[in-house]
XYZ file of C-alpha atoms in Angstrom:
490
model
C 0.000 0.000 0.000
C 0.725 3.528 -0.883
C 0.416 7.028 1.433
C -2.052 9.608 -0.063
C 0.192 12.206 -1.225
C -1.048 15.921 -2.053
C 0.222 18.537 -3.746
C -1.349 20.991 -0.803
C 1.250 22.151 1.814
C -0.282 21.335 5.035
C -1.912 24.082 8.020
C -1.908 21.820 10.761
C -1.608 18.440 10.231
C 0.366 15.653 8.369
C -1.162 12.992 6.882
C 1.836 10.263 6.104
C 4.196 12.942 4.607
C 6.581 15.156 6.731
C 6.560 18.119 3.990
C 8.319 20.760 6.735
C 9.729 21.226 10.579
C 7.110 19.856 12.599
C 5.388 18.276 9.828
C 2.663 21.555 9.089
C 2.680 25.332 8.952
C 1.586 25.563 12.094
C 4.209 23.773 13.736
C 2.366 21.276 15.896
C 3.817 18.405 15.365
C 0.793 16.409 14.544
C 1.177 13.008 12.876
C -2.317 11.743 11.269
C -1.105 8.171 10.191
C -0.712 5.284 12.340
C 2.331 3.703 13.358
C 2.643 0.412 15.211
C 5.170 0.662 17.370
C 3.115 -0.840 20.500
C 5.349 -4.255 20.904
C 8.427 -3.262 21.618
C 10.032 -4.229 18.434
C 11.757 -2.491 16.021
C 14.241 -2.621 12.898
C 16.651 -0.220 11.146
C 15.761 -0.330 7.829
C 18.338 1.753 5.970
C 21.160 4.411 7.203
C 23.471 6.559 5.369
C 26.181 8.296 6.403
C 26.777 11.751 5.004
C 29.921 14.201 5.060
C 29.392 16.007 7.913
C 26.601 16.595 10.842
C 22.405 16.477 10.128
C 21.017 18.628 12.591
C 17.433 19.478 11.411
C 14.010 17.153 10.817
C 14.069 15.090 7.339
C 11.218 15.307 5.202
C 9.076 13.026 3.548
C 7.069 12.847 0.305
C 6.876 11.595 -3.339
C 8.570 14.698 -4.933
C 8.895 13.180 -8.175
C 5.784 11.351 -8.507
C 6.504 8.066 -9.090
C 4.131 6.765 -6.056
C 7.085 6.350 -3.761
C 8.110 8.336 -1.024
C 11.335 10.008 -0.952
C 13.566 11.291 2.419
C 15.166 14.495 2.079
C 17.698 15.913 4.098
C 20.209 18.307 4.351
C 23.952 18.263 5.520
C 26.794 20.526 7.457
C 28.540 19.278 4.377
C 26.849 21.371 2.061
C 24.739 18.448 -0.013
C 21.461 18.373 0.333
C 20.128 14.541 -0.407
C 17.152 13.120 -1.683
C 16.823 9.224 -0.926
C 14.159 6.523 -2.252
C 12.269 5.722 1.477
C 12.018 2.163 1.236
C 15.503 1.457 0.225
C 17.734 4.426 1.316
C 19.120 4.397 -2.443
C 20.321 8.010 -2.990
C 18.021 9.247 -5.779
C 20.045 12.999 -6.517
C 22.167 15.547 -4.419
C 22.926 19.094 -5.104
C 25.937 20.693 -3.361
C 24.844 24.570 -2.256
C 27.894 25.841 -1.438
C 27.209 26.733 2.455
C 26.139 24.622 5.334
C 22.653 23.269 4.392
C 21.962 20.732 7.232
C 20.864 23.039 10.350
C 17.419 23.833 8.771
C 14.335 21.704 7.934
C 13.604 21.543 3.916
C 10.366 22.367 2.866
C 8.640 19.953 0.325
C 6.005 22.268 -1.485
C 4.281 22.982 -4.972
C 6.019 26.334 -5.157
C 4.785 27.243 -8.832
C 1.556 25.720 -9.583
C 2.428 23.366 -11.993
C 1.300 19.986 -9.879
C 4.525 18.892 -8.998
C 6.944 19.284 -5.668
C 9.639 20.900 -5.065
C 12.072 21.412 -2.151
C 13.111 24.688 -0.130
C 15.951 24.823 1.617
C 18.458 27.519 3.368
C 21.800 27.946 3.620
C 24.447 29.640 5.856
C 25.396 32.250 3.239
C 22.173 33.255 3.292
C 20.673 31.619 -0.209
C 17.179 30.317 -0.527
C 16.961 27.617 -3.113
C 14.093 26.329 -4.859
C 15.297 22.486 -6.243
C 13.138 20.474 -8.734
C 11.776 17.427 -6.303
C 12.531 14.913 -9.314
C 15.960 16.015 -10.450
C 17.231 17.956 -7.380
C 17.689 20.689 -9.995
C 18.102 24.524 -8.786
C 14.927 26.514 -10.504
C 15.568 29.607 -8.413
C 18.091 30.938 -6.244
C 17.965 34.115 -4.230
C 20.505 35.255 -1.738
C 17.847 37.384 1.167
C 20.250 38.559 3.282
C 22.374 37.906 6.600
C 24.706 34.724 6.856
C 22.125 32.291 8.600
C 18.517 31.942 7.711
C 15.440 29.341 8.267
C 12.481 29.062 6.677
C 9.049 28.239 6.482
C 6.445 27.907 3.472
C 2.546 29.325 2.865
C 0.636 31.634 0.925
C 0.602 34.722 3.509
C -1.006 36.957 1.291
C -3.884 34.867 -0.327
C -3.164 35.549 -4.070
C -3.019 31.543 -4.498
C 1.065 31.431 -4.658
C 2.881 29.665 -1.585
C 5.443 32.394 -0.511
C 9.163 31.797 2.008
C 9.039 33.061 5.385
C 12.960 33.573 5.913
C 14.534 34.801 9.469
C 17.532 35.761 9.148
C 20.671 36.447 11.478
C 21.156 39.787 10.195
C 17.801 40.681 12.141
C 15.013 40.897 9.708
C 12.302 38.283 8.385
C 11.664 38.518 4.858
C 8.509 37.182 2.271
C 9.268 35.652 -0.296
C 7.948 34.922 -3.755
C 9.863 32.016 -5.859
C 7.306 31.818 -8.298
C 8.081 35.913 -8.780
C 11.429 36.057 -7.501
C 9.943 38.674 -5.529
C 10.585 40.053 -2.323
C 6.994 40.568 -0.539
C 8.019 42.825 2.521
C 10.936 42.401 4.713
C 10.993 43.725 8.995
C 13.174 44.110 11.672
C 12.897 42.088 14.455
C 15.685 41.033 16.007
C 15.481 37.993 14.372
C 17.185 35.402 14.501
C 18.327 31.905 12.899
C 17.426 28.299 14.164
C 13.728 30.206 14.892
C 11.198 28.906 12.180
C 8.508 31.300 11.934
C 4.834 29.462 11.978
C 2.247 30.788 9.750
C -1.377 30.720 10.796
C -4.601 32.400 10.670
C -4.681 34.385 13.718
C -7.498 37.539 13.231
C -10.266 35.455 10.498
C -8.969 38.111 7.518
C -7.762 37.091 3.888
C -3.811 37.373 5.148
C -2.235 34.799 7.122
C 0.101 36.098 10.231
C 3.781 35.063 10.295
C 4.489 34.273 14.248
C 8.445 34.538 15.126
C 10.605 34.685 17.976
C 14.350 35.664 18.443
C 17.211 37.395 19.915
C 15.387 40.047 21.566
C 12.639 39.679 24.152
C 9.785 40.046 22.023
C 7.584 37.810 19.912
C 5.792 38.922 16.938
C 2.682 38.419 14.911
C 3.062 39.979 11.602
C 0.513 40.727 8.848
C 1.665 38.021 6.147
C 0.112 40.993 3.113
C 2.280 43.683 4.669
C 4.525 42.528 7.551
C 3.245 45.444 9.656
C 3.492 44.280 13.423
C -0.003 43.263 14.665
C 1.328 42.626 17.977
C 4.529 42.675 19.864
C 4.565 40.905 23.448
C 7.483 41.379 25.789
C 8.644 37.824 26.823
C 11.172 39.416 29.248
C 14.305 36.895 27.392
C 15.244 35.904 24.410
C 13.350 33.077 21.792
C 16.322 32.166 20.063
C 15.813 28.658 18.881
C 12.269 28.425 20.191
C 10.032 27.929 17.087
C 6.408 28.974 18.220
C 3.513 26.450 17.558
C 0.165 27.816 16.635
C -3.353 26.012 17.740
C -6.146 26.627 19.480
C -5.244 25.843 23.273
C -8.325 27.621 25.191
C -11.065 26.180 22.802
C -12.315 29.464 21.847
C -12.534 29.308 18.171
C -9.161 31.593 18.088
C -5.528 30.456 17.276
C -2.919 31.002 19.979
C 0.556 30.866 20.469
C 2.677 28.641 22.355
C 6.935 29.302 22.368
C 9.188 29.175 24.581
C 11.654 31.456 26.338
C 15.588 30.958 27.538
C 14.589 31.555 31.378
C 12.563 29.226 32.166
C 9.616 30.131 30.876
C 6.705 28.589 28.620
C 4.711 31.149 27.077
C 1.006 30.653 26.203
C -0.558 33.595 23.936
C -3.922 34.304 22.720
C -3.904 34.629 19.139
C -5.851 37.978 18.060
C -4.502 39.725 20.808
C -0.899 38.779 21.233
C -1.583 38.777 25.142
C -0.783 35.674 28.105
C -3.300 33.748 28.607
C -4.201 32.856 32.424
C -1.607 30.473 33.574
C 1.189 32.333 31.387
C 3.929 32.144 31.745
C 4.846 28.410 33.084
C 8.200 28.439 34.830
C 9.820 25.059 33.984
C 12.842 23.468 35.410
C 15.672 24.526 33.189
C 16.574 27.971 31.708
C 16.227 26.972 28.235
C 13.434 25.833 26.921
C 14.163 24.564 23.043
C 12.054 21.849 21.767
C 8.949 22.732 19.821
C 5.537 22.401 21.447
C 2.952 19.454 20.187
C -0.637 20.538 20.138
C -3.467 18.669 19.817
C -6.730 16.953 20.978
C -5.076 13.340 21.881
C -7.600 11.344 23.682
C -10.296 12.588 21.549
C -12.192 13.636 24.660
C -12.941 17.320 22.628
C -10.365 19.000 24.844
C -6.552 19.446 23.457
C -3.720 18.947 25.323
C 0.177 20.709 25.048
C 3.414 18.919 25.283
C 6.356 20.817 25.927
C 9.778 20.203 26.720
C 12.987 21.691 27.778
C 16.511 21.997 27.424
C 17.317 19.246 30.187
C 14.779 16.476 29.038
C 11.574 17.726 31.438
C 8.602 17.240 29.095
C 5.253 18.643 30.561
C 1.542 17.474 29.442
C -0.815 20.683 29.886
C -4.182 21.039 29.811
C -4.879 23.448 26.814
C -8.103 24.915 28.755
C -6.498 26.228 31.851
C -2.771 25.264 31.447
C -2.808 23.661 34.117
C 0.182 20.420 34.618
C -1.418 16.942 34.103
C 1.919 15.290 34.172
C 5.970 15.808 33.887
C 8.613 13.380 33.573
C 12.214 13.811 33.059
C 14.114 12.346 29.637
C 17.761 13.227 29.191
C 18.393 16.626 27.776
C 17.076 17.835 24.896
C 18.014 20.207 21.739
C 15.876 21.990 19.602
C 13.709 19.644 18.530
C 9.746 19.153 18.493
C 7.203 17.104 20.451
C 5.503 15.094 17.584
C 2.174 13.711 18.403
C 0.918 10.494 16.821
C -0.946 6.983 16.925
C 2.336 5.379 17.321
C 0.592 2.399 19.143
C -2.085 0.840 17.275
C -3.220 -1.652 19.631
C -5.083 1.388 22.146
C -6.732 4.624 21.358
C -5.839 7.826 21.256
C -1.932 9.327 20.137
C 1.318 9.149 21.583
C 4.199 11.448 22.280
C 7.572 11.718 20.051
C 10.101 12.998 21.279
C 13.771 12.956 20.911
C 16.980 13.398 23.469
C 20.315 15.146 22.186
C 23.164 12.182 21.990
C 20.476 9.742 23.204
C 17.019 8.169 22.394
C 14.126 8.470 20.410
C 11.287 7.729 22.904
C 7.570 6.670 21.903
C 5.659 7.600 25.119
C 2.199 6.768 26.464
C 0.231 10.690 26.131
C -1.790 9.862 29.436
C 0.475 9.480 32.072
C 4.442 9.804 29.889
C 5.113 6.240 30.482
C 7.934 4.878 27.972
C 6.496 2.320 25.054
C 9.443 2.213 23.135
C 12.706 3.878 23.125
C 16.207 3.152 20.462
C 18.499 4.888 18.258
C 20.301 4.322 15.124
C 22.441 7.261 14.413
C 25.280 7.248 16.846
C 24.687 10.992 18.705
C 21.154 11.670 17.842
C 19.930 15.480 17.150
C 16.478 15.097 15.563
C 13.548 12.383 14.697
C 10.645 13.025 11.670
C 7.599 10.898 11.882
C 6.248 9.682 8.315
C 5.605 7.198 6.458
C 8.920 6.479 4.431
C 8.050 3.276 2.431
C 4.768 3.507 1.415
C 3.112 0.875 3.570
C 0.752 2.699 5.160
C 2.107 3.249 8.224
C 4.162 5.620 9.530
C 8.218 4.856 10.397
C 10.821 7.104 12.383
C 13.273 9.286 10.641
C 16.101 10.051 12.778
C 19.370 12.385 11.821
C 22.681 12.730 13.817
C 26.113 14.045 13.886
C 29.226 12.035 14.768
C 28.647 10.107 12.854
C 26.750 12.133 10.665
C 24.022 9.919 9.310
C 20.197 9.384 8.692
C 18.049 6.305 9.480
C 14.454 4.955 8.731
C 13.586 2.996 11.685
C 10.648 0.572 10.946
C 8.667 -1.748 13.555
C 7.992 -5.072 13.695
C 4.666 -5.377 15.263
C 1.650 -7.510 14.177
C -1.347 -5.273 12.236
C -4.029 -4.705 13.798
C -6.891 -2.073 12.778
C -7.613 -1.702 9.174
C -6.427 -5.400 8.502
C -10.126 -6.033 8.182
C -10.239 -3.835 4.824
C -8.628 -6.805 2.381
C -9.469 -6.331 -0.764
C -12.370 -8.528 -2.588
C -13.418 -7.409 -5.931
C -15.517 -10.283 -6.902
C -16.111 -12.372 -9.760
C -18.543 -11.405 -12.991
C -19.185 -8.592 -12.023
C -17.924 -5.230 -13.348
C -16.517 -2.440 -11.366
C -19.505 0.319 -10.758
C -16.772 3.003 -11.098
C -14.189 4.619 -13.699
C -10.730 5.725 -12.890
C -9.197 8.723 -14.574
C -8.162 12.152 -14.603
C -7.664 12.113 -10.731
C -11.438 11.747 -10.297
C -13.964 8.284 -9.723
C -17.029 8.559 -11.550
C -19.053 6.226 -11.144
C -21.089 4.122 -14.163
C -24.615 3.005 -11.822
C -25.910 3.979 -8.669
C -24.231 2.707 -5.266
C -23.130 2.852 -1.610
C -19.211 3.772 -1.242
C -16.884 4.332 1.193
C -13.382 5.753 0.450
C -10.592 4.376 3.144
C -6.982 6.122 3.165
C -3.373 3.570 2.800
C -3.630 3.109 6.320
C -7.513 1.987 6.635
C -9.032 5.505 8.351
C -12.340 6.383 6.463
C -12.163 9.161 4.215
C -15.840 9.581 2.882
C -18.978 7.935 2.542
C -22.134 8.318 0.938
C -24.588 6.975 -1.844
C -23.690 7.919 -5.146
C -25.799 8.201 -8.540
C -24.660 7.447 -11.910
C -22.508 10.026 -13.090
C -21.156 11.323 -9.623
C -17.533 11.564 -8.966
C -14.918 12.102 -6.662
C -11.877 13.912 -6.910
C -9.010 12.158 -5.120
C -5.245 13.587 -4.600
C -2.363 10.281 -5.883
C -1.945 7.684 -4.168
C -3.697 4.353 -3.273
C -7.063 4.044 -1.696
C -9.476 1.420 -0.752
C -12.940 1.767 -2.278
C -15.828 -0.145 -0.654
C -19.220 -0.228 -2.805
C -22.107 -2.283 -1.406
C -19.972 -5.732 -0.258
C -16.607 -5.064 -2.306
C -13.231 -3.419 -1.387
C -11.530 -2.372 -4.437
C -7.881 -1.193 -4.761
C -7.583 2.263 -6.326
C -4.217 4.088 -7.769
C -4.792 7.457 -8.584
């Protein structure tokens, strides 16, 4: 089986790719496809071992459309990397010419023409733009400064997915590859290793770009103009504190959750760029890197925050009131994000991802931080990605490292369990109801249908009449009309 893989860049949530740092826009680390990680057991399925360190998050899609996922990464050597998921064969590279591995690449549709391409930043200060199937350079623009990161989304809503870039040299810049146009640029006090988020804060046509730094203050900035919408005094810097964006108090408004380095966590409503009650948290160690996971993961209707620090304490919150539901200590941590998935198929609701500098990858239970499953494969571990890197339908653990400098796809070797049920049984005699073609099913006589993802979740359901179709993104998908399951490759 076969991920679903879009061409849209995602808000909020992944669904089997990993197309930027912390997986969305939004930055909060929210995994949609299962893994199966709940017996214990696990495998390293490929490594490689590059020139020098890999620092940031790998990411995951099928950037050159051949139905397979591909693992991209970057490298302190200079080389960014695109490999084949299920093998680890190296598919292209493309030396930039600066230090390439401290930042996440972006996987995106950056010109409209239906296929991917890949973002990345550099050291010098270069943005590149690489064809996803040839790791070609389409568009190159040095913004400024000698360090930048970068995140990806149309902040202006004219339909073309701009680069957020902070820079070093104090400003964050929009970008237009499409245009090779500079948007707006404003001075912060940015700084590097600070990915802005993008997100809807105030309901109007323009995004807001959300970024921290080296000064005290964090910023929400109008993604049409970059005019400051609000400034909030922190009282210390942000620097390498990427915010996450999601709606903690249940309101119906975004809000912001970053950290600062002393001590504190920071938990902002959205519109009005003020604390929420129970803001600031004072944790137990003065920096407070890794990137906050939001999301509802007990489906009880309520959603929870996990947030970590710079010595390994990771804290469950209640999004509502902020209050502490549990803490437990890991050993220390970078910057890195808490990534939130069903990592354990065999009980409801999602697990926490998480990752220790020079140690483990840990898959814990969300309710009370108990350990499932911990390993490594890397040597001195910096970062994990959660995706799904072969294609099976189920989501595998990408981990990077320095010394030595490599990348692994770690893969588990648990039993099934949900979705098993969906095998496909076509029938005899009979022909399909249904067409394929053009990205759309339209179907030839009237039926019941159910669409099912790679990984078994239900999609969409509903009776449909002759004539009626459904547009579908590539990739493989179960279809279920009346008492058959037919396999689907779009």
């Amino acid at each position: 089986m076969l991920v679903i893989y879009l061409i849209g860049f995602p808000d909020s949530v992944a669904y089997g790719t990993w197309q930027t740092y912390q997986g969305n826009a939004q930055h909060t680390g929210v995994q949609t496809m299962r893994g199966n990680f709940y017996c214990g057991s696990a495998t390293t399925v490929w490594t490689y071992t590059t020139g020098n360190w890999i620092i940031s998050q790998a990411t995951v899609a099928d950037i050159d459309g051949d139905g397979n996922p591909e693992v991209v990464v970057g490298s302190y050597d200079h080389i960014i990397y695109a490999f084949d998921g299920r093998t680890g064969a190296l598919e292209w590279t493309r030396n930039l010419g600066s230090v390439a591995g401290e930042y996440t690449p972006n996987i995106a549709d950056m010109d409209n023409d239906s296929a991917l391409e890949v973002v990345i930043s550099t050291w010098s200060g270069d943005v590149f733009v690489l064809d996803g199937a040839t790791g070609t350079v389409e568009v190159s623009r040095n913004i400024g400064g000698t360090d930048a990161s970068t995140s990806v989304g149309d902040v202006n809503a004219d339909g073309l997915l701009d680069i957020i870039v902070q820079s070093d040299n104090g400003n964050i810049y929009a970008y237009t590859p499409s245009t090779n146009t500079i948007l707006w640029s404003r001075s912060i006090n940015a700084s590097d290793g600070s990915f802005p988020a993008i997100a809807q804060l105030d309901g109007d046509p323009c995004k807001e770009v959300i970024a921290g730094g080296s000064g005290t203050r964090v910023y929400a900035l109008d993604g049409c103009t970059g005019s400051v919408e609000w400034s909030l005094d922190v009282g210390c810097n942000t620097y390498s504190n990427p915010p996450a964006v999601g709606d903690i108090d249940e309101d119906g408004d975004m809000d912001v959750v970053i950290g600062s380095n002393c001590s504190k966590f920071h938990f902002i409503d959205g519109p009005s760029g003020t604390e929420l009650s129970g803001s600031p948290f004072t944790s137990s160690a003065t920096y407070t890197f890794p990137t906050a996971g939001i999301y509802d993961v007990d489906g009880d209707g309520h959603v929870e925050v996990f947030k970590g620090n710079r010595f390994g304490h990771l804290y469950r919150f209640r999004g509502s009131d902020r209050g502490v539901v549990w803490s437990r200590s890991l050993s220390q941590q970078y910057p890195v994000g808490e990534i939130l998935a069903d990592m354990d198929i065999s009980t409801p609701g999602f697990e926490v991802v998480t990752a220790s500098y020079h140690g483990y990858v840990y898959i814990l239970n969300s309710s009370d931080g108990s350990t499932i499953w911990y390993g490594n494969a890397v040597g001195n571990l910096r970062n994990v990605s959660v995706a799904d890197a072969d294609g099976d339908g189920f989501v595998e653990l990408i981990l990077t490292g320095e010394s030595p400098p490599q990348i692994a796809v770690i893969d588990d070797n648990c039993p099934y369990g949900r979705g098993d049920d969906l095998a496909v049984n076509e029938g005899n005699g009979e022909g399909k109801p249904f067409l394929v073609g053009s990205g759309r099913i339209t179907f030839t006589r009237a039926t019941d249908y159910a669409v099912f993802g790679a990984d078994g979740s239900l999609l969409q359901k509903g009776r449909a009449e002759r004539g009626t179709t459904l547009k579908l993104g590539r990739g493989v998908y179960f279809l279920r009309t009346g008492q058959k399951v037919h396999r689907v490759v779009m």
